[in-house]
Coordinates of C-alpha atoms and ligand atoms in Angstrom, one line a residue:
X9 CA 23.8 58.8 104.0
X10 CA 22.7 55.2 103.7
X11 CA 24.7 52.3 102.5
X12 CA 24.6 52.0 98.7
X13 CA 23.8 55.7 98.3
X14 CA 26.0 57.5 95.8
X15 CA 28.2 60.3 97.1
X16 CA 30.7 62.8 95.7
X17 CA 34.2 63.2 97.1
X18 CA 36.0 66.2 95.8
X19 CA 39.7 66.9 95.6
X20 CA 40.6 70.5 94.6
X21 CA 43.8 72.2 93.7
X22 CA 45.2 74.2 96.5
X23 CA 47.3 76.6 94.4
X24 CA 50.4 75.1 96.1
X25 CA 53.1 73.4 94.0
X26 CA 53.6 70.5 96.4
X27 CA 50.0 69.6 97.1
X28 CA 48.9 70.1 93.5
X29 CA 51.7 67.7 92.4
X30 CA 50.1 65.3 94.8
X31 CA 46.7 65.9 93.3
X32 CA 48.1 65.1 89.8
X33 CA 49.7 62.0 91.3
X34 CA 46.5 60.7 92.8
X35 CA 44.5 61.4 89.6
X36 CA 47.1 59.7 87.4
X37 CA 47.1 56.6 89.5
X38 CA 43.3 56.5 89.9
X39 CA 43.0 56.7 86.1
X40 CA 45.0 53.5 85.8
X41 CA 43.0 51.4 88.3
X42 CA 39.8 49.5 87.8
X43 CA 37.2 50.9 90.2
X44 CA 33.6 51.2 90.9
X45 CA 33.6 55.0 90.9
X46 CA 33.3 57.6 88.2
X47 CA 36.0 60.3 88.1
X48 CA 35.0 63.8 86.8
X49 CA 37.7 66.2 86.1
X50 CA 37.5 70.0 85.7
X51 CA 39.8 72.9 85.7
X52 CA 40.3 72.9 89.5
X53 CA 40.4 69.3 90.4
X54 CA 38.2 66.3 90.2
X55 CA 35.6 64.3 92.2
X56 CA 34.9 60.7 92.7
X57 CA 31.3 59.5 92.5
X58 CA 30.2 56.2 93.9
X59 CA 29.1 54.5 97.1
X60 CA 31.1 55.5 100.1
X61 CA 32.7 52.0 100.2
X62 CA 33.7 52.1 96.6
X63 CA 35.2 55.6 97.0
X64 CA 37.3 54.4 99.9
X65 CA 38.3 51.3 98.1
X66 CA 39.4 53.3 95.1
X67 CA 41.6 55.6 97.2
X68 CA 43.1 52.7 99.1
X69 CA 43.8 50.8 95.9
X70 CA 45.5 53.9 94.5
X71 CA 47.5 54.3 97.7
X72 CA 48.7 50.7 97.5
X73 CA 49.9 51.2 94.0
X74 CA 51.7 54.3 95.1
X75 CA 53.4 52.5 97.9
X76 CA 54.5 49.6 95.7
X77 CA 56.0 52.0 93.1
X78 CA 57.7 54.7 95.3
X79 CA 57.9 53.9 99.0
X80 CA 58.1 50.1 99.5
X81 CA 60.7 49.3 96.9
X82 CA 64.0 47.5 96.6
X83 CA 67.0 48.8 94.8
X84 CA 69.1 46.5 92.6
X85 CA 71.6 46.3 95.4
X86 CA 69.0 45.2 97.9
X87 CA 67.7 42.6 95.5
X88 CA 71.2 41.2 94.9
X89 CA 72.0 41.1 98.6
X90 CA 70.0 37.8 99.1
X91 CA 71.6 37.1 102.5
X92 CA 70.1 40.3 103.9
X93 CA 66.6 39.2 102.9
X94 CA 63.9 39.1 105.5
X95 CA 61.2 36.5 105.7
X96 CA 57.6 35.8 106.7
X97 CA 55.4 32.8 107.2
X98 CA 52.3 32.4 105.0
X99 CA 49.7 30.4 107.0
X100 CA 47.5 29.7 104.0
X101 CA 50.3 28.2 102.0
X102 CA 51.9 26.7 105.0
X103 CA 55.4 27.9 104.0
X104 CA 58.0 30.6 104.5
X105 CA 58.9 33.3 102.0
X106 CA 61.9 35.5 101.8
X107 CA 61.9 39.0 100.4
X108 CA 64.5 41.7 99.8
X109 CA 65.0 44.8 102.0
X110 CA 62.7 47.7 101.3
X111 CA 63.1 51.4 101.4
X112 CA 61.5 54.5 100.0
X113 CA 63.6 56.1 97.2
X114 CA 63.9 59.5 95.5
X115 CA 61.3 62.1 96.4
X116 CA 59.4 59.5 98.5
X117 CA 62.5 59.2 100.7
X118 CA 62.4 62.9 101.4
X119 CA 58.7 62.6 102.3
X120 CA 59.0 59.5 104.4
X121 CA 62.3 57.8 105.4
X122 CA 61.4 55.3 108.0
X123 CA 62.1 51.6 108.6
X124 CA 59.6 49.1 107.3
X125 CA 56.9 47.8 109.7
X126 CA 54.9 44.6 109.8
X127 CA 51.9 44.7 107.6
X128 CA 50.4 41.5 109.0
X129 CA 50.8 39.9 112.4
X130 CA 54.0 39.5 114.3
X131 CA 54.6 36.7 116.6
X132 CA 57.1 37.8 119.2
X133 CA 60.1 35.6 119.8
X134 CA 60.1 33.7 123.1
X135 CA 63.8 34.0 123.1
X136 CA 66.4 35.6 120.8
X137 CA 70.2 35.1 121.0
X138 CA 72.1 38.3 121.7
X139 CA 74.9 37.4 119.4
X140 CA 75.1 35.6 116.1
X141 CA 75.7 31.9 116.5
X142 CA 77.9 29.8 114.2
X143 CA 75.8 27.4 112.2
X144 CA 77.0 24.3 110.3
X145 CA 74.5 23.2 107.7
X146 CA 75.0 20.8 104.9
X147 CA 78.7 21.4 104.8
X148 CA 78.3 25.3 104.9
X149 CA 79.4 27.4 107.8
X150 CA 77.8 30.8 108.6
X151 CA 76.6 32.9 111.5
X152 CA 73.1 33.9 112.3
X153 CA 70.9 35.0 115.2
X154 CA 68.9 32.2 116.9
X155 CA 65.3 32.7 117.9
X156 CA 62.8 30.5 119.5
X157 CA 59.1 30.8 118.7
X158 CA 56.6 30.8 121.6
X159 CA 55.0 27.5 122.5
X160 CA 51.8 28.2 120.6
X161 CA 53.9 28.3 117.4
X162 CA 56.5 25.8 118.3
X163 CA 55.4 23.5 115.5
X164 CA 56.9 26.0 113.0
X165 CA 60.3 26.1 114.7
X166 CA 62.0 23.3 112.7
X167 CA 60.7 24.4 109.3
X168 CA 61.7 28.0 110.1
X169 CA 65.3 27.0 111.1
X170 CA 65.5 24.8 108.0
X171 CA 64.4 27.7 105.8
X172 CA 66.8 30.1 107.4
X173 CA 69.7 27.7 107.1
X174 CA 69.0 26.8 103.5
X175 CA 68.9 30.5 102.5
X176 CA 71.6 31.6 104.9
X177 CA 69.3 34.3 106.3
X178 CA 69.6 36.1 109.6
X179 CA 66.9 37.2 112.0
X180 CA 66.6 40.9 112.3
X181 CA 63.0 41.4 113.5
X182 CA 61.5 41.3 117.0
X183 CA 59.2 38.5 116.0
X184 CA 58.1 36.2 113.2
X185 CA 56.3 38.1 110.4
X186 CA 53.0 36.2 110.0
X187 CA 51.0 36.2 106.8
X188 CA 52.5 39.3 105.3
X189 CA 55.9 40.9 104.8
X190 CA 56.9 44.2 106.3
X191 CA 56.5 47.3 104.3
X192 CA 57.5 51.0 104.2
X193 CA 54.0 52.5 104.3
X194 CA 53.1 55.8 105.9
X195 CA 49.7 55.7 107.6
X196 CA 46.8 57.4 106.1
X197 CA 43.3 58.2 107.5
X198 CA 40.5 58.3 105.0
X199 CA 37.7 60.1 107.0
X200 CA 34.7 60.8 104.8
X201 CA 32.0 62.5 106.7
X202 CA 29.3 65.0 105.8
X203 CA 28.6 66.3 109.3
X204 CA 29.3 70.0 109.4
X205 CA 28.4 70.2 113.1
X206 CA 31.5 68.5 114.3
X207 CA 34.0 70.7 112.6
X208 CA 37.2 71.0 114.6
X209 CA 38.9 73.7 112.5
X210 CA 40.3 74.6 109.2
X211 CA 43.1 73.0 107.2
X212 CA 46.3 74.9 107.1
X213 CA 46.8 74.2 103.4
X214 CA 43.4 74.1 101.7
X215 CA 41.5 76.2 104.2
X216 CA 38.6 73.7 104.1
X217 CA 36.7 73.0 107.4
X218 CA 37.4 69.6 108.7
X219 CA 36.2 67.3 111.4
X220 CA 39.5 65.5 111.7
X221 CA 42.7 67.3 111.6
X222 CA 46.2 65.9 111.8
X223 CA 49.4 67.5 112.9
X224 CA 51.3 68.6 109.8
X225 CA 54.5 66.7 109.3
X226 CA 57.2 66.3 106.7
X227 CA 55.0 63.6 105.1
X228 CA 52.5 66.3 104.2
X229 CA 55.1 68.9 103.0
X230 CA 58.8 68.7 103.8
X231 CA 59.0 72.5 104.4
X232 CA 56.4 72.5 107.1
X233 CA 57.8 70.7 110.1
X234 CA 56.0 69.9 113.3
X235 CA 58.3 68.8 116.0
X236 CA 61.3 67.2 114.4
X237 CA 62.1 69.3 111.3
X238 CA 65.1 71.5 110.7
X239 CA 63.9 74.4 108.6
X240 CA 60.4 75.7 109.4
X241 CA 58.1 78.3 108.0
X242 CA 56.1 77.8 111.1
X243 CA 56.9 80.6 113.5
X244 CA 54.8 79.0 116.3
X245 CA 57.1 76.1 116.7
X246 CA 55.2 74.9 119.8
X247 CA 51.9 74.9 118.0
X248 CA 52.2 72.8 114.9
X249 CA 49.8 73.5 112.0
X250 CA 46.9 71.2 111.4
X251 CA 45.9 69.7 108.1
X252 CA 42.9 67.8 106.8
X253 CA 43.2 64.1 105.8
X254 CA 43.0 64.9 102.1
X255 CA 46.0 67.2 102.1
X256 CA 47.8 64.7 104.2
X257 CA 47.0 62.1 101.6
X258 CA 47.9 64.2 98.6
X259 CA 51.3 65.1 100.1
X260 CA 52.3 61.4 99.7
X261 CA 51.4 61.3 96.0
X262 CA 53.9 64.0 95.0
X263 CA 56.6 61.5 93.8
X264 CA 54.4 60.5 90.9
X265 CA 54.6 64.0 89.3
X266 CA 58.2 64.8 90.1
X267 CA 61.6 64.3 88.7
X268 CA 64.7 63.9 90.9
X269 CA 68.5 63.5 90.7
X270 CA 70.7 62.4 93.6
X271 CA 74.3 63.1 94.2
X272 CA 75.7 61.7 97.5
X273 CA 73.5 63.0 100.3
X274 CA 71.9 65.6 98.0
X275 CA 68.7 65.3 96.2
X276 CA 67.4 67.7 93.6
X277 CA 63.7 67.7 92.9
X278 CA 61.8 69.2 90.0
X279 CA 58.1 69.5 90.1
X280 CA 56.2 70.7 87.0
X281 CA 53.6 73.1 88.2
X282 CA 50.9 75.3 86.7
X283 CA 48.1 77.4 88.1
X284 CA 45.7 75.2 86.0
X285 CA 45.1 71.7 87.1
X286 CA 44.0 70.8 83.7
X287 CA 47.3 72.0 82.3
X288 CA 49.3 69.9 84.8
X289 CA 47.3 66.8 83.7
X290 CA 47.6 67.7 80.0
X291 CA 51.4 67.9 80.0
X292 CA 52.0 64.9 82.4
X293 CA 52.4 62.3 79.7
X294 CA 54.6 64.4 77.5
X295 CA 56.9 65.4 80.3
X296 CA 57.2 61.8 81.6
X297 CA 58.5 60.7 78.2
X298 CA 61.7 61.9 79.8
X299 CA 61.3 59.5 82.7
X300 CA 63.9 56.9 83.2
X301 CA 64.0 53.9 85.5
X302 CA 67.3 53.6 87.3
X303 CA 67.7 50.2 89.0
X304 CA 69.1 51.8 92.1
X305 CA 66.7 54.8 92.0
X306 CA 69.5 57.4 92.1
X307 CA 67.5 59.5 89.6
X308 CA 64.5 59.2 87.3
X309 CA 65.8 61.1 84.3
X310 CA 68.8 60.5 82.1
X311 CA 70.4 63.7 81.0
X312 CA 72.8 62.1 78.6
X313 CA 75.5 64.6 79.5
X314 CA 79.0 63.5 80.4
X315 CA 80.3 63.3 83.9
X316 CA 79.0 64.1 87.4
X317 CA 76.6 66.9 88.4
X318 CA 76.7 68.1 92.0
X319 CA 75.1 71.5 92.4
X320 CA 71.6 72.9 92.1
X321 CA 71.8 75.0 89.0
X322 CA 73.9 72.6 86.9
X323 CA 71.5 69.8 87.8
X324 CA 68.5 72.1 87.0
X325 CA 70.2 72.8 83.6
X326 CA 70.7 69.1 83.0
X327 CA 67.1 68.4 83.9
X328 CA 65.7 71.1 81.5
X329 CA 68.2 69.9 78.9
X330 CA 66.7 66.4 79.2
X331 CA 63.2 67.7 78.6
X332 CA 64.6 69.5 75.5
X333 CA 66.1 66.4 74.1
X334 CA 63.5 63.8 75.1
X335 CA 60.3 65.8 75.0
X336 CA 60.8 68.6 72.5
X337 CA 63.1 66.9 70.1
X338 CA 61.9 63.4 70.7
X339 CA 65.4 62.0 70.8
X340 CA 65.2 58.7 72.5
X341 CA 68.7 57.4 72.3
X342 CA 72.1 59.0 71.9
X343 CA 71.2 61.1 68.8
X344 CA 73.1 64.3 68.9
X345 CA 72.7 65.9 65.6
X346 CA 70.6 69.0 65.4
X347 CA 66.9 68.4 64.9
X348 CA 64.5 71.3 64.5
X349 CA 62.5 72.2 67.6
X350 CA 58.8 71.3 67.5
X351 CA 57.4 74.8 68.2
X352 CA 53.9 73.6 68.5
X353 CA 55.0 71.1 71.1
X354 CA 56.9 73.8 72.9
X355 CA 54.0 76.2 73.1
X356 CA 51.6 73.5 74.0
X357 CA 53.9 72.4 76.8
X358 CA 54.9 75.8 78.1
X359 CA 52.2 78.3 77.4
X360 CA 48.9 76.8 76.3
X361 CA 46.1 77.3 78.8
X362 CA 48.5 78.5 81.5
X363 CA 52.3 78.8 81.8
X364 CA 54.3 75.8 83.1
X365 CA 56.8 76.3 85.8
X366 CA 59.3 74.0 87.5
X367 CA 59.7 74.1 91.2
X368 CA 63.2 73.1 92.0
X369 CA 64.1 71.9 95.5
X370 CA 67.5 70.9 96.9
X371 CA 67.4 68.8 100.0
X372 CA 70.3 67.3 101.9
X373 CA 70.2 64.1 104.0
X374 CA 71.2 64.8 107.6
X375 CA 70.9 61.6 109.5
X376 CA 67.5 60.2 108.8
X377 CA 65.8 63.3 107.8
X378 CA 66.3 65.7 104.9
X379 CA 66.7 69.4 105.3
X380 CA 65.6 71.6 102.5
X381 CA 68.4 73.9 101.3
X382 CA 66.8 75.8 98.5
X383 CA 63.5 76.1 96.8
X384 CA 62.9 78.2 93.7
X385 CA 60.5 78.3 90.8
X386 CA 61.9 78.3 87.3
X387 CA 59.5 80.3 85.0
X388 CA 61.6 80.8 81.9
X389 CA 61.1 77.6 80.0
X390 CA 60.2 79.4 76.7
X391 CA 63.3 81.6 76.8
X392 CA 65.5 78.6 77.8
X393 CA 64.3 76.3 75.0
X394 CA 64.4 79.1 72.4
X395 CA 68.0 79.7 73.5
X396 CA 69.0 76.0 73.2
X397 CA 67.4 75.8 69.8
X398 CA 69.1 79.0 68.6
X399 CA 72.5 77.8 69.9
X400 CA 72.3 74.3 68.4
X401 CA 70.9 75.7 65.1
X402 CA 74.2 77.5 64.9
X403 CA 76.1 74.4 65.2
X404 CA 77.1 74.6 68.8
X405 CA 76.5 71.5 70.8
X406 CA 75.2 72.2 74.3
X407 CA 76.4 68.9 75.5
X408 CA 80.0 69.8 74.5
X409 CA 79.8 73.3 76.1
X410 CA 78.6 71.8 79.4
X411 CA 81.3 69.1 79.3
X412 CA 84.0 71.8 78.8
X413 CA 82.8 73.8 81.7
X414 CA 83.9 71.0 84.0
X415 CA 87.3 72.0 85.5
X416 CA 89.6 69.0 85.4
X417 CA 92.1 70.6 87.7
X418 CA 89.6 70.6 90.6
X419 CA 88.4 67.5 92.4
X420 CA 84.9 66.1 92.9
X421 CA 82.3 68.8 93.8
X422 CA 84.8 71.6 93.2
X423 CA 85.2 70.6 89.6
X424 CA 81.8 71.9 88.7
X425 CA 81.4 74.9 91.0
X426 CA 82.2 77.4 88.2
X427 CA 79.9 75.5 85.9
X428 CA 77.1 75.7 88.5
X429 CA 77.5 79.5 88.7
X430 CA 77.5 79.8 84.9
X431 CA 74.4 77.6 84.7
X432 CA 72.7 79.8 87.3
X433 CA 73.4 82.9 85.3
X434 CA 72.1 81.3 82.1
X435 CA 68.9 80.1 83.8
X436 CA 68.4 83.7 85.2
X437 CA 69.1 85.3 81.8
X438 CA 72.2 87.1 83.0
X439 CA 75.6 87.7 81.4
X440 CA 78.2 85.0 81.8
X441 CA 81.0 86.9 80.3
X442 CA 83.1 87.6 83.4
X443 CA 82.7 84.0 84.6
X444 CA 83.7 82.5 81.3
X445 CA 86.7 84.8 81.1
X446 CA 87.9 83.6 84.5
X447 CA 87.2 80.0 83.6
X448 CA 89.1 79.9 80.4
X449 CA 92.1 81.6 81.8
X450 CA 92.0 79.6 85.1
X451 CA 91.6 76.2 83.6
X452 CA 94.2 74.5 81.6
X453 CA 91.9 73.6 78.8
X454 CA 93.5 74.2 75.4
X455 CA 90.3 73.6 73.5
X456 CA 87.6 76.1 74.3
X457 CA 86.1 76.8 70.9
X458 CA 82.5 75.5 71.8
X459 CA 82.6 77.7 74.9
X460 CA 83.5 80.8 72.9
X461 CA 81.0 80.0 70.2
X462 CA 78.3 79.6 72.8
X463 CA 79.3 82.8 74.5
X464 CA 79.2 84.8 71.3
X465 CA 75.6 83.6 70.6
X466 CA 74.4 83.8 74.1
X467 CA 75.6 87.3 75.1
X468 CA 73.8 89.3 72.4
X469 CA 70.6 87.2 73.1
X470 CA 70.3 88.3 76.7
X471 CA 71.7 91.8 76.1
X472 CA 69.1 93.0 73.7
X473 CA 68.5 96.2 75.6
X474 CA 71.9 96.4 77.2
X475 CA 73.4 99.9 77.7
X476 CA 77.0 98.9 78.4
X477 CA 77.8 97.1 75.2
X478 CA 76.3 97.0 71.7
X479 CA 76.5 94.1 69.3
X480 CA 79.0 96.1 67.1
X481 CA 81.2 96.8 70.1
X482 CA 81.2 93.1 71.0
X483 CA 82.1 92.2 67.4
X484 CA 85.0 94.7 67.4
X485 CA 86.3 93.3 70.7
X486 CA 86.2 89.7 69.3
X487 CA 87.8 90.7 66.0
X488 CA 90.7 92.4 67.9
X489 CA 91.0 89.4 70.2
X490 CA 91.2 87.0 67.2
X491 CA 94.0 89.0 65.6
X492 CA 95.9 89.2 68.8
X493 CA 95.5 85.4 69.4
X494 CA 96.5 84.4 65.9
X495 CA 99.5 86.9 65.7
X496 CA 100.8 85.9 69.2
X497 CA 100.3 82.2 68.4
X498 CA 102.0 82.2 65.0
X499 CA 104.8 84.7 65.7
X500 CA 108.2 83.4 66.7
X501 CA 108.4 86.2 69.3
X502 CA 104.9 85.7 70.7
X503 CA 104.1 83.7 73.8
X504 CA 101.1 83.0 76.0
X505 CA 102.5 85.4 78.6
X506 CA 101.7 88.2 76.2
X507 CA 98.0 87.4 76.6
X508 CA 98.3 87.4 80.4
X509 CA 100.1 90.8 80.3
X510 CA 97.3 92.3 78.2
X511 CA 94.7 90.7 80.5
X512 CA 96.3 92.4 83.5
X513 CA 95.7 95.9 82.3
X514 CA 93.3 97.7 84.6
X515 CA 92.4 100.8 82.5
X516 CA 91.7 101.5 78.9
X517 CA 95.0 103.5 78.6
X518 CA 97.1 100.6 79.9
X519 CA 95.2 98.2 77.6
X520 CA 95.9 100.4 74.6
X521 CA 99.6 100.7 75.6
X522 CA 99.9 97.0 75.9
X523 CA 98.5 96.6 72.4
X524 CA 101.0 99.1 71.1
X525 CA 103.8 97.1 72.7
X526 CA 102.5 94.0 71.0
X527 CA 102.3 95.7 67.7
X528 CA 105.9 96.8 68.1
X529 CA 106.9 93.2 69.0
X530 CA 105.0 91.3 66.4
X531 CA 105.3 93.8 63.6
X532 CA 103.2 93.3 60.5
X533 CA 101.8 90.0 61.8
X534 CA 99.4 92.1 63.9
X535 CA 97.2 94.9 62.7
X536 CA 94.7 96.5 65.0
X537 CA 91.2 96.9 63.5
X538 CA 90.8 100.7 63.1
X539 CA 87.4 100.9 64.8
X540 CA 89.1 100.0 68.1
X541 CA 90.4 103.6 68.1
X542 CA 87.2 105.0 66.6
X543 CA 85.0 104.8 69.8
X544 CA 84.1 101.1 69.8
X545 CA 86.3 100.8 72.9
X546 CA 85.4 103.4 75.5
X547 CA 85.8 103.9 79.2
X548 CA 82.3 102.7 79.8
X549 CA 82.6 99.4 78.1
X550 CA 86.3 98.8 78.8
X551 CA 85.9 95.8 81.2
X552 CA 83.5 93.9 79.0
X553 CA 85.3 94.8 75.9
X554 CA 88.5 93.4 77.4
X555 CA 86.8 90.2 78.5
X556 CA 85.4 89.5 75.1
X557 CA 88.7 90.4 73.5
X558 CA 90.7 88.1 75.9
X559 CA 88.5 85.1 75.5
X560 CA 88.6 85.4 71.7
X561 CA 92.4 85.9 71.9
X562 CA 92.9 82.8 73.9
X563 CA 90.7 80.7 71.6
X564 CA 92.6 81.9 68.5
X565 CA 95.9 81.5 70.3
X566 CA 95.0 77.8 71.1
X567 CA 94.0 77.2 67.5
X568 CA 97.1 78.8 66.1
X569 CA 99.5 77.0 68.4
X570 CA 97.9 73.6 67.8
X571 CA 98.2 74.2 64.1
X572 CA 101.9 75.1 64.4
X573 CA 102.5 72.0 66.4
X574 CA 101.1 69.9 63.6
Ligands
LIG27 ZN1 43.4 70.4 103.5

């Protein structure tokens, strides 16, 4: 290959959610840059066409943009903390510059969480004080470290001290940063060669032969860990997997494609994934309409739901709900009224060309590294969005339901443990009946109507071929519960304890006996629907029948007692 000769450099999908997210990230950034290369996309990836130098320049430029947007950034807090700023000397301008602290944030922090390093030269201090020294400067008093430049740079000493004093900056580096600030920037190796004779081995991820292989680290894929990781898929711990430079590069572009939400030391990551690269590119812009720029980078989507979210499934629910509102309903602000779902958009997004999945990862910060706690693919987008549409169409606001599942009697993380379990069941299309019954009787909420409305729409949806309980049986249980709740709530002789007594019955016979007792107590205020005795309640469905009945009873009881109070 001679200089100036055109070459092709191909990047292909690996069929791996992490690296393919990186592939999307690289492509999206390359698309935005001015470059002397042509990009050709196809179903399985893309290639760059140009001279070797132009190809390398394009990749380096894309990498610099990536670093500036995800790895080497300053949070609002870091920007505001001007006294913690660092500084460097610019020899061309002949002056000092200060700059805020830098860190990697969000998904980038999981990939690479290291201290910044000098990007230019560093002139080592000839001497640095061990402690901070008190400084008096123009009537101000403050403390800072004192450092002396080596003789060859002694001419900068006075202006440096003046600059530090003026800005009340401290010295935290091992030397003077010269001509460039420091930066958080993982190393990359771009090794374009066409020599098949020198092949060292095959890449662990893409399987391609490669002349240069690197040890796989967390910066390639957080779940593959060489020497320092916590959880490892690598059974040969002493013999770390090797990866090619392309996979190593792609792993760093993952943050572009992803969404994340942090809560304390936990981060929840959502990566849209499809078996078709074309599809991943097609849906990128639509999905990222939901992206939000948080000044402190705690999250990059704004779910618009009330309160805090701590656990995997409730956060996943909140994320999918955000896409529903922002992408499928195009609600930008705080609109909450029901809008019809754009079915074409939904099908385009979820099923066209290839199905869309969301890889959900929960990682927890332990010291300086993150350990991955869970990883699961969510493949039920169509079901989930149909459900939300169906529920909201019937006048039930998801936002309200989610808010009410927060348990005000519990503190912090515990307040949403039950909600998390309920969200898990919903995402997995499973019944939430037992959990809801425990929740409404365990919490002191006196207003549960949206929860009950949601339940009564949700359960028949996921029980379409259920053998335990038919829709008619559910309706009977609810009708019975409503009559009980109203009668107990309105009657002078009724009290909430009657509901608890009924709820305690372990067998169908006990349950019916309790109902008889109630009838005796409440008289004509309470009439049992006849179909309860005509087989709608049976030994087989007793548990669920009772759960539906008790939830409906509590809801009606609450309504009746709040009316009486008025
Ligand atoms: Zn590879």
